[in-house]
Amino acid sequence: MDADTPTEEVLDELFATIESRKAELPEDSYTTTLFTHEKGENYVLEKLGEETTETILAAKDDDGEELLYESADLVYHLLVLLSMKDASLDDLREELKTRF
Ligand SMILES: N=c1c2ncn([C@@H]3O[C@H](COP(=O)(O)OP(=O)(O)OP(=O)(O)O)[C@@H](O)[C@H]3O)c2ncn1[C@@H]1O[C@H](COP(=O)(O)O)[C@@H](O)[C@H]1O
């Protein structure tokens, strides 16, 4: 990931980074800790639950900035879950497109 990435490519870049962490499992990576946690996929499911709650609380009490921060945490953990289940960002796009 790089700060010069065009905004419209950020989700693709993030997902590619997550896939690379899954393949290489570098030691200093938070994403690696999600892929290798002793609780297995339950850990990322717990994190998704926490981030969902934090997003809801932010939506209830805040000026908007906190909502965006927590939403980003939520989306990141959702993308990790999709990768863990061997689904891709394109699969998600396809599913959304079927609803147009
Ligand atoms: N987008 C994210 C991202 N969003 C959230 N997180 C981590 O998710 C964790 C969230 O945990 P918690 O909610 O418990 O939060 P916390 O640690 O208490 O802190 P807060 O979020 O409450 O401030 C934090 O450790 C965040 O750093 C992320 N970690 C990584 N990424 C992306 O993934 C890429 C690869 O990261 P590494 O795998 O660490 O190299 C990075 O370059 C980023 O682009």
mmCIF file of N, CA and C and ligand atoms in Angstrom:
data_model
loop_
_atom_site.group_PDB
_atom_site.id
_atom_site.type_symbol
_atom_site.label_atom_id
_atom_site.label_comp_id
_atom_site.label_asym_id
_atom_site.label_seq_id
_atom_site.Cartn_x
_atom_site.Cartn_y
_atom_site.Cartn_z
ATOM 1 N N MET A 1 0.860 -1.194 0.000
ATOM 2 C CA MET A 1 0.000 0.000 0.000
ATOM 3 C C MET A 1 0.885 1.229 0.000
ATOM 4 N N ASP A 2 0.387 2.266 -0.662
ATOM 5 C CA ASP A 2 1.192 3.462 -0.764
ATOM 6 C C ASP A 2 0.252 4.656 -0.803
ATOM 7 N N ALA A 3 0.688 5.728 -0.156
ATOM 8 C CA ALA A 3 -0.175 6.903 0.011
ATOM 9 C C ALA A 3 -0.523 7.551 -1.327
ATOM 10 N N ASP A 4 0.226 7.238 -2.393
ATOM 11 C CA ASP A 4 -0.067 7.814 -3.710
ATOM 12 C C ASP A 4 -1.137 7.023 -4.473
ATOM 13 N N THR A 5 -1.593 5.927 -3.917
ATOM 14 C CA THR A 5 -2.630 5.132 -4.583
ATOM 15 C C THR A 5 -3.865 6.003 -4.833
ATOM 16 N N PRO A 6 -4.374 6.038 -6.089
ATOM 17 C CA PRO A 6 -5.602 6.817 -6.333
ATOM 18 C C PRO A 6 -6.746 6.305 -5.447
ATOM 19 N N THR A 7 -7.547 7.221 -4.962
ATOM 20 C CA THR A 7 -8.597 6.858 -4.004
ATOM 21 C C THR A 7 -9.482 5.723 -4.520
ATOM 22 N N GLU A 8 -9.793 5.759 -5.839
ATOM 23 C CA GLU A 8 -10.708 4.740 -6.366
ATOM 24 C C GLU A 8 -10.065 3.345 -6.410
ATOM 25 N N GLU A 9 -8.749 3.290 -6.191
ATOM 26 C CA GLU A 9 -8.079 1.982 -6.203
ATOM 27 C C GLU A 9 -7.759 1.458 -4.805
ATOM 28 N N VAL A 10 -8.153 2.234 -3.787
ATOM 29 C CA VAL A 10 -7.744 1.895 -2.416
ATOM 30 C C VAL A 10 -8.256 0.519 -1.975
ATOM 31 N N LEU A 11 -9.524 0.214 -2.262
ATOM 32 C CA LEU A 11 -10.059 -1.084 -1.811
ATOM 33 C C LEU A 11 -9.319 -2.239 -2.489
ATOM 34 N N ASP A 12 -9.026 -2.079 -3.806
ATOM 35 C CA ASP A 12 -8.294 -3.139 -4.517
ATOM 36 C C ASP A 12 -6.888 -3.305 -3.936
ATOM 37 N N GLU A 13 -6.241 -2.184 -3.654
ATOM 38 C CA GLU A 13 -4.882 -2.240 -3.084
ATOM 39 C C GLU A 13 -4.917 -2.890 -1.710
ATOM 40 N N LEU A 14 -5.888 -2.493 -0.918
ATOM 41 C CA LEU A 14 -5.995 -3.069 0.428
ATOM 42 C C LEU A 14 -6.230 -4.573 0.336
ATOM 43 N N PHE A 15 -7.136 -4.979 -0.559
ATOM 44 C CA PHE A 15 -7.430 -6.417 -0.659
ATOM 45 C C PHE A 15 -6.191 -7.176 -1.151
ATOM 46 N N ALA A 16 -5.454 -6.586 -2.105
ATOM 47 C CA ALA A 16 -4.228 -7.234 -2.598
ATOM 48 C C ALA A 16 -3.206 -7.368 -1.458
ATOM 49 N N THR A 17 -3.120 -6.346 -0.611
ATOM 50 C CA THR A 17 -2.196 -6.416 0.535
ATOM 51 C C THR A 17 -2.617 -7.541 1.486
ATOM 52 N N ILE A 18 -3.920 -7.646 1.733
ATOM 53 C CA ILE A 18 -4.436 -8.704 2.623
ATOM 54 C C ILE A 18 -4.103 -10.080 2.030
ATOM 55 N N GLU A 19 -4.300 -10.240 0.722
ATOM 56 C CA GLU A 19 -3.995 -11.529 0.067
ATOM 57 C C GLU A 19 -2.504 -11.852 0.164
ATOM 58 N N SER A 20 -1.692 -10.818 0.035
ATOM 59 C CA SER A 20 -0.247 -11.024 0.133
ATOM 60 C C SER A 20 0.144 -11.427 1.568
ATOM 61 N N ARG A 21 -0.461 -10.782 2.558
ATOM 62 C CA ARG A 21 -0.189 -11.176 3.960
ATOM 63 C C ARG A 21 -0.618 -12.637 4.184
ATOM 64 N N LYS A 22 -1.750 -13.014 3.618
ATOM 65 C CA LYS A 22 -2.244 -14.397 3.766
ATOM 66 C C LYS A 22 -1.233 -15.388 3.166
ATOM 67 N N ALA A 23 -0.651 -15.034 2.038
ATOM 68 C CA ALA A 23 0.292 -15.934 1.365
ATOM 69 C C ALA A 23 1.636 -15.986 2.077
ATOM 70 N N GLU A 24 2.077 -14.825 2.596
ATOM 71 C CA GLU A 24 3.457 -14.759 3.112
ATOM 72 C C GLU A 24 3.561 -14.757 4.632
ATOM 73 N N LEU A 25 2.501 -14.405 5.325
ATOM 74 C CA LEU A 25 2.469 -14.362 6.781
ATOM 75 C C LEU A 25 3.697 -13.695 7.408
ATOM 76 N N PRO A 26 3.983 -12.432 7.025
ATOM 77 C CA PRO A 26 5.125 -11.749 7.649
ATOM 78 C C PRO A 26 4.880 -11.558 9.146
ATOM 79 N N GLU A 27 5.966 -11.598 9.946
ATOM 80 C CA GLU A 27 5.802 -11.600 11.410
ATOM 81 C C GLU A 27 5.277 -10.299 11.991
ATOM 82 N N ASP A 28 5.647 -9.161 11.368
ATOM 83 C CA ASP A 28 5.307 -7.869 11.968
ATOM 84 C C ASP A 28 3.972 -7.318 11.452
ATOM 85 N N SER A 29 3.075 -8.187 11.068
ATOM 86 C CA SER A 29 1.842 -7.737 10.421
ATOM 87 C C SER A 29 0.616 -8.042 11.279
ATOM 88 N N TYR A 30 -0.240 -7.023 11.470
ATOM 89 C CA TYR A 30 -1.512 -7.251 12.183
ATOM 90 C C TYR A 30 -2.373 -8.250 11.404
ATOM 91 N N THR A 31 -2.374 -8.131 10.079
ATOM 92 C CA THR A 31 -3.186 -9.040 9.262
ATOM 93 C C THR A 31 -2.761 -10.490 9.493
ATOM 94 N N THR A 32 -1.452 -10.713 9.603
ATOM 95 C CA THR A 32 -0.962 -12.071 9.895
ATOM 96 C C THR A 32 -1.559 -12.590 11.197
ATOM 97 N N THR A 33 -1.664 -11.716 12.211
ATOM 98 C CA THR A 33 -2.204 -12.190 13.500
ATOM 99 C C THR A 33 -3.659 -12.663 13.335
ATOM 100 N N LEU A 34 -4.377 -12.060 12.375
ATOM 101 C CA LEU A 34 -5.762 -12.506 12.148
ATOM 102 C C LEU A 34 -5.783 -13.871 11.458
ATOM 103 N N PHE A 35 -4.859 -14.071 10.506
ATOM 104 C CA PHE A 35 -4.824 -15.349 9.782
ATOM 105 C C PHE A 35 -4.275 -16.503 10.627
ATOM 106 N N THR A 36 -3.512 -16.186 11.676
ATOM 107 C CA THR A 36 -2.829 -17.254 12.414
ATOM 108 C C THR A 36 -3.331 -17.397 13.852
ATOM 109 N N HIS A 37 -4.378 -16.667 14.201
ATOM 110 C CA HIS A 37 -4.835 -16.678 15.602
ATOM 111 C C HIS A 37 -5.268 -18.072 16.036
ATOM 112 N N GLU A 38 -4.978 -18.397 17.298
ATOM 113 C CA GLU A 38 -5.330 -19.746 17.796
ATOM 114 C C GLU A 38 -6.837 -20.015 17.771
ATOM 115 N N LYS A 39 -7.647 -18.965 17.790
ATOM 116 C CA LYS A 39 -9.107 -19.169 17.715
ATOM 117 C C LYS A 39 -9.581 -19.360 16.277
ATOM 118 N N GLY A 40 -8.648 -19.322 15.325
ATOM 119 C CA GLY A 40 -9.009 -19.498 13.913
ATOM 120 C C GLY A 40 -9.932 -18.387 13.447
ATOM 121 N N GLU A 41 -10.843 -18.733 12.533
ATOM 122 C CA GLU A 41 -11.700 -17.682 11.957
ATOM 123 C C GLU A 41 -12.617 -17.055 12.996
ATOM 124 N N ASN A 42 -12.845 -17.758 14.125
ATOM 125 C CA ASN A 42 -13.690 -17.160 15.171
ATOM 126 C C ASN A 42 -13.130 -15.822 15.644
ATOM 127 N N TYR A 43 -11.794 -15.686 15.608
ATOM 128 C CA TYR A 43 -11.202 -14.436 16.082
ATOM 129 C C TYR A 43 -11.599 -13.268 15.182
ATOM 130 N N VAL A 44 -11.522 -13.472 13.876
ATOM 131 C CA VAL A 44 -11.896 -12.369 12.978
ATOM 132 C C VAL A 44 -13.407 -12.118 13.061
ATOM 133 N N LEU A 45 -14.179 -13.162 13.316
ATOM 134 C CA LEU A 45 -15.625 -12.966 13.507
ATOM 135 C C LEU A 45 -15.884 -12.119 14.755
ATOM 136 N N GLU A 46 -15.119 -12.385 15.825
ATOM 137 C CA GLU A 46 -15.245 -11.559 17.045
ATOM 138 C C GLU A 46 -14.879 -10.108 16.740
ATOM 139 N N LYS A 47 -13.771 -9.925 16.005
ATOM 140 C CA LYS A 47 -13.338 -8.562 15.675
ATOM 141 C C LYS A 47 -14.411 -7.843 14.857
ATOM 142 N N LEU A 48 -15.027 -8.569 13.919
ATOM 143 C CA LEU A 48 -16.094 -7.964 13.111
ATOM 144 C C LEU A 48 -17.260 -7.525 13.990
ATOM 145 N N GLY A 49 -17.588 -8.371 14.973
ATOM 146 C CA GLY A 49 -18.664 -8.012 15.909
ATOM 147 C C GLY A 49 -18.315 -6.745 16.671
ATOM 148 N N GLU A 50 -17.059 -6.691 17.162
ATOM 149 C CA GLU A 50 -16.624 -5.501 17.922
ATOM 150 C C GLU A 50 -16.658 -4.255 17.043
ATOM 151 N N GLU A 51 -16.129 -4.389 15.834
ATOM 152 C CA GLU A 51 -16.066 -3.213 14.954
ATOM 153 C C GLU A 51 -17.470 -2.763 14.543
ATOM 154 N N THR A 52 -18.380 -3.722 14.399
ATOM 155 C CA THR A 52 -19.776 -3.368 14.075
ATOM 156 C C THR A 52 -20.379 -2.559 15.217
ATOM 157 N N THR A 53 -20.163 -3.030 16.453
ATOM 158 C CA THR A 53 -20.689 -2.310 17.614
ATOM 159 C C THR A 53 -20.092 -0.907 17.689
ATOM 160 N N GLU A 54 -18.761 -0.823 17.483
ATOM 161 C CA GLU A 54 -18.100 0.487 17.551
ATOM 162 C C GLU A 54 -18.629 1.425 16.461
ATOM 163 N N THR A 55 -18.941 0.850 15.297
ATOM 164 C CA THR A 55 -19.482 1.680 14.205
ATOM 165 C C THR A 55 -20.874 2.207 14.576
ATOM 166 N N ILE A 56 -21.683 1.321 15.156
ATOM 167 C CA ILE A 56 -23.038 1.736 15.557
ATOM 168 C C ILE A 56 -22.963 2.837 16.622
ATOM 169 N N LEU A 57 -22.076 2.640 17.617
ATOM 170 C CA LEU A 57 -21.951 3.649 18.681
ATOM 171 C C LEU A 57 -21.476 4.976 18.093
ATOM 172 N N ALA A 58 -20.543 4.916 17.156
ATOM 173 C CA ALA A 58 -20.038 6.145 16.526
ATOM 174 C C ALA A 58 -21.159 6.848 15.765
ATOM 175 N N ALA A 59 -22.002 6.061 15.109
ATOM 176 C CA ALA A 59 -23.112 6.661 14.354
ATOM 177 C C ALA A 59 -24.079 7.369 15.288
ATOM 178 N N LYS A 60 -24.198 6.837 16.508
ATOM 179 C CA LYS A 60 -25.145 7.413 17.468
ATOM 180 C C LYS A 60 -24.641 8.694 18.086
ATOM 181 N N ASP A 61 -23.305 8.757 18.391
ATOM 182 C CA ASP A 61 -22.894 9.921 19.170
ATOM 183 C C ASP A 61 -21.939 10.877 18.537
ATOM 184 N N ASP A 62 -21.683 10.821 17.329
ATOM 185 C CA ASP A 62 -20.503 11.577 16.967
ATOM 186 C C ASP A 62 -20.722 12.496 15.779
ATOM 187 N N ASP A 63 -19.695 13.269 15.490
ATOM 188 C CA ASP A 63 -19.770 14.304 14.461
ATOM 189 C C ASP A 63 -19.515 13.780 13.047
ATOM 190 N N GLY A 64 -19.189 12.501 12.910
ATOM 191 C CA GLY A 64 -18.930 11.986 11.561
ATOM 192 C C GLY A 64 -17.536 11.425 11.394
ATOM 193 N N GLU A 65 -16.553 12.063 12.055
ATOM 194 C CA GLU A 65 -15.163 11.607 11.881
ATOM 195 C C GLU A 65 -14.975 10.221 12.479
ATOM 196 N N GLU A 66 -15.499 10.026 13.680
ATOM 197 C CA GLU A 66 -15.373 8.741 14.360
ATOM 198 C C GLU A 66 -16.111 7.647 13.574
ATOM 199 N N LEU A 67 -17.233 8.010 12.974
ATOM 200 C CA LEU A 67 -17.990 7.039 12.168
ATOM 201 C C LEU A 67 -17.141 6.548 10.991
ATOM 202 N N LEU A 68 -16.439 7.452 10.344
ATOM 203 C CA LEU A 68 -15.591 7.050 9.218
ATOM 204 C C LEU A 68 -14.449 6.160 9.695
ATOM 205 N N TYR A 69 -13.842 6.510 10.823
ATOM 206 C CA TYR A 69 -12.722 5.729 11.378
ATOM 207 C C TYR A 69 -13.175 4.300 11.680
ATOM 208 N N GLU A 70 -14.296 4.189 12.368
ATOM 209 C CA GLU A 70 -14.781 2.847 12.748
ATOM 210 C C GLU A 70 -15.268 2.086 11.515
ATOM 211 N N SER A 71 -15.839 2.787 10.547
ATOM 212 C CA SER A 71 -16.278 2.125 9.311
ATOM 213 C C SER A 71 -15.076 1.539 8.574
ATOM 214 N N ALA A 72 -13.962 2.265 8.572
ATOM 215 C CA ALA A 72 -12.753 1.758 7.912
ATOM 216 C C ALA A 72 -12.254 0.495 8.614
ATOM 217 N N ASP A 73 -12.270 0.493 9.957
ATOM 218 C CA ASP A 73 -11.892 -0.726 10.709
ATOM 219 C C ASP A 73 -12.804 -1.897 10.316
ATOM 220 N N LEU A 74 -14.099 -1.596 10.216
ATOM 221 C CA LEU A 74 -15.087 -2.636 9.901
ATOM 222 C C LEU A 74 -14.849 -3.210 8.501
ATOM 223 N N VAL A 75 -14.638 -2.332 7.527
ATOM 224 C CA VAL A 75 -14.431 -2.785 6.139
ATOM 225 C C VAL A 75 -13.143 -3.603 6.046
ATOM 226 N N TYR A 76 -12.088 -3.131 6.695
ATOM 227 C CA TYR A 76 -10.819 -3.885 6.674
ATOM 228 C C TYR A 76 -11.046 -5.313 7.207
ATOM 229 N N HIS A 77 -11.699 -5.441 8.372
ATOM 230 C CA HIS A 77 -11.905 -6.781 8.947
ATOM 231 C C HIS A 77 -12.832 -7.630 8.071
ATOM 232 N N LEU A 78 -13.808 -7.006 7.418
ATOM 233 C CA LEU A 78 -14.681 -7.751 6.502
ATOM 234 C C LEU A 78 -13.868 -8.288 5.313
ATOM 235 N N LEU A 79 -12.967 -7.468 4.783
ATOM 236 C CA LEU A 79 -12.130 -7.929 3.662
ATOM 237 C C LEU A 79 -11.222 -9.076 4.094
ATOM 238 N N VAL A 80 -10.710 -9.016 5.329
ATOM 239 C CA VAL A 80 -9.891 -10.133 5.824
ATOM 240 C C VAL A 80 -10.751 -11.402 5.890
ATOM 241 N N LEU A 81 -11.978 -11.267 6.376
ATOM 242 C CA LEU A 81 -12.856 -12.446 6.445
ATOM 243 C C LEU A 81 -13.106 -13.028 5.053
ATOM 244 N N LEU A 82 -13.387 -12.153 4.077
ATOM 245 C CA LEU A 82 -13.631 -12.645 2.707
ATOM 246 C C LEU A 82 -12.410 -13.396 2.193
ATOM 247 N N SER A 83 -11.232 -12.840 2.420
ATOM 248 C CA SER A 83 -10.000 -13.492 1.980
ATOM 249 C C SER A 83 -9.824 -14.843 2.681
ATOM 250 N N MET A 84 -10.110 -14.861 3.969
ATOM 251 C CA MET A 84 -9.988 -16.103 4.750
ATOM 252 C C MET A 84 -10.902 -17.201 4.188
ATOM 253 N N LYS A 85 -12.049 -16.783 3.669
ATOM 254 C CA LYS A 85 -13.017 -17.742 3.130
ATOM 255 C C LYS A 85 -12.824 -17.940 1.617
ATOM 256 N N ASP A 86 -11.670 -17.474 1.117
ATOM 257 C CA ASP A 86 -11.324 -17.612 -0.307
ATOM 258 C C ASP A 86 -12.321 -16.930 -1.245
ATOM 259 N N ALA A 87 -12.954 -15.893 -0.759
ATOM 260 C CA ALA A 87 -13.777 -15.043 -1.627
ATOM 261 C C ALA A 87 -12.934 -13.816 -1.984
ATOM 262 N N SER A 88 -13.327 -13.104 -3.028
ATOM 263 C CA SER A 88 -12.529 -11.953 -3.459
ATOM 264 C C SER A 88 -13.388 -10.691 -3.467
ATOM 265 N N LEU A 89 -12.694 -9.585 -3.630
ATOM 266 C CA LEU A 89 -13.401 -8.308 -3.750
ATOM 267 C C LEU A 89 -14.279 -8.320 -5.004
ATOM 268 N N ASP A 90 -13.788 -8.962 -6.068
ATOM 269 C CA ASP A 90 -14.603 -9.061 -7.290
ATOM 270 C C ASP A 90 -15.874 -9.879 -7.032
ATOM 271 N N ASP A 91 -15.771 -10.927 -6.223
ATOM 272 C CA ASP A 91 -16.974 -11.700 -5.872
ATOM 273 C C ASP A 91 -17.995 -10.795 -5.181
ATOM 274 N N LEU A 92 -17.493 -9.945 -4.301
ATOM 275 C CA LEU A 92 -18.393 -9.013 -3.593
ATOM 276 C C LEU A 92 -19.023 -8.027 -4.587
ATOM 277 N N ARG A 93 -18.196 -7.511 -5.507
ATOM 278 C CA ARG A 93 -18.728 -6.595 -6.525
ATOM 279 C C ARG A 93 -19.818 -7.280 -7.355
ATOM 280 N N GLU A 94 -19.542 -8.539 -7.748
ATOM 281 C CA GLU A 94 -20.517 -9.288 -8.564
ATOM 282 C C GLU A 94 -21.837 -9.434 -7.814
ATOM 283 N N GLU A 95 -21.732 -9.760 -6.517
ATOM 284 C CA GLU A 95 -22.949 -9.938 -5.718
ATOM 285 C C GLU A 95 -23.735 -8.625 -5.654
ATOM 286 N N LEU A 96 -23.011 -7.526 -5.426
ATOM 287 C CA LEU A 96 -23.690 -6.229 -5.356
ATOM 288 C C LEU A 96 -24.337 -5.879 -6.699
ATOM 289 N N LYS A 97 -23.619 -6.241 -7.795
ATOM 290 C CA LYS A 97 -24.125 -5.909 -9.130
ATOM 291 C C LYS A 97 -25.428 -6.647 -9.442
ATOM 292 N N THR A 98 -25.569 -7.859 -8.917
ATOM 293 C CA THR A 98 -26.808 -8.608 -9.175
ATOM 294 C C THR A 98 -28.019 -7.888 -8.591
ATOM 295 N N ARG A 99 -27.767 -6.923 -7.705
ATOM 296 C CA ARG A 99 -28.891 -6.244 -7.061
ATOM 297 C C ARG A 99 -29.283 -4.950 -7.763
ATOM 298 N N PHE A 100 -28.533 -4.599 -8.831
ATOM 299 C CA PHE A 100 -28.861 -3.355 -9.556
ATOM 300 C C PHE A 100 -30.224 -3.503 -10.207
HETATM 301 N N1 LIG B 1 -6.680 -1.049 7.156
HETATM 302 C C1 LIG B 1 -6.081 -1.635 8.057
HETATM 303 C C2 LIG B 1 -6.585 -1.681 9.401
HETATM 304 N N2 LIG B 1 -7.714 -1.187 9.941
HETATM 305 C C3 LIG B 1 -7.669 -1.518 11.240
HETATM 306 N N3 LIG B 1 -6.549 -2.211 11.532
HETATM 307 C C4 LIG B 1 -6.114 -2.713 12.837
HETATM 308 O O1 LIG B 1 -7.213 -3.320 13.451
HETATM 309 C C5 LIG B 1 -7.039 -3.244 14.848
HETATM 310 C C6 LIG B 1 -8.369 -2.855 15.427
HETATM 311 O O2 LIG B 1 -8.361 -3.329 16.684
HETATM 312 P P1 LIG B 1 -9.259 -2.671 17.816
HETATM 313 O O3 LIG B 1 -10.571 -2.241 17.301
HETATM 314 O O4 LIG B 1 -9.196 -3.597 18.951
HETATM 315 O O5 LIG B 1 -8.549 -1.330 18.048
HETATM 316 P P2 LIG B 1 -7.413 -0.885 18.963
HETATM 317 O O6 LIG B 1 -6.145 -1.617 18.663
HETATM 318 O O7 LIG B 1 -7.891 -0.916 20.363
HETATM 319 O O8 LIG B 1 -7.334 0.608 18.428
HETATM 320 P P3 LIG B 1 -8.498 1.516 17.832
HETATM 321 O O9 LIG B 1 -8.855 0.971 16.455
HETATM 322 O O10 LIG B 1 -9.664 1.478 18.785
HETATM 323 O O11 LIG B 1 -7.826 2.841 17.749
HETATM 324 C C7 LIG B 1 -5.946 -2.226 15.144
HETATM 325 O O12 LIG B 1 -4.776 -2.911 15.557
HETATM 326 C C8 LIG B 1 -5.726 -1.582 13.792
HETATM 327 O O13 LIG B 1 -4.371 -1.252 13.567
HETATM 328 C C9 LIG B 1 -5.846 -2.337 10.398
HETATM 329 N N4 LIG B 1 -4.667 -2.962 10.125
HETATM 330 C C10 LIG B 1 -4.199 -2.916 8.864
HETATM 331 N N5 LIG B 1 -4.863 -2.261 7.842
HETATM 332 C C11 LIG B 1 -4.305 -2.247 6.458
HETATM 333 O O14 LIG B 1 -3.640 -3.451 6.206
HETATM 334 C C12 LIG B 1 -2.343 -3.186 5.688
HETATM 335 C C13 LIG B 1 -1.413 -4.266 6.138
HETATM 336 O O15 LIG B 1 -1.255 -4.163 7.536
HETATM 337 P P4 LIG B 1 -0.286 -5.196 8.286
HETATM 338 O O16 LIG B 1 -0.841 -6.539 8.057
HETATM 339 O O17 LIG B 1 -0.284 -4.765 9.728
HETATM 340 O O18 LIG B 1 1.076 -5.026 7.644
HETATM 341 C C14 LIG B 1 -1.965 -1.800 6.255
HETATM 342 O O19 LIG B 1 -1.044 -1.173 5.421
HETATM 343 C C15 LIG B 1 -3.304 -1.110 6.235
HETATM 344 O O20 LIG B 1 -3.486 -0.616 4.928
#
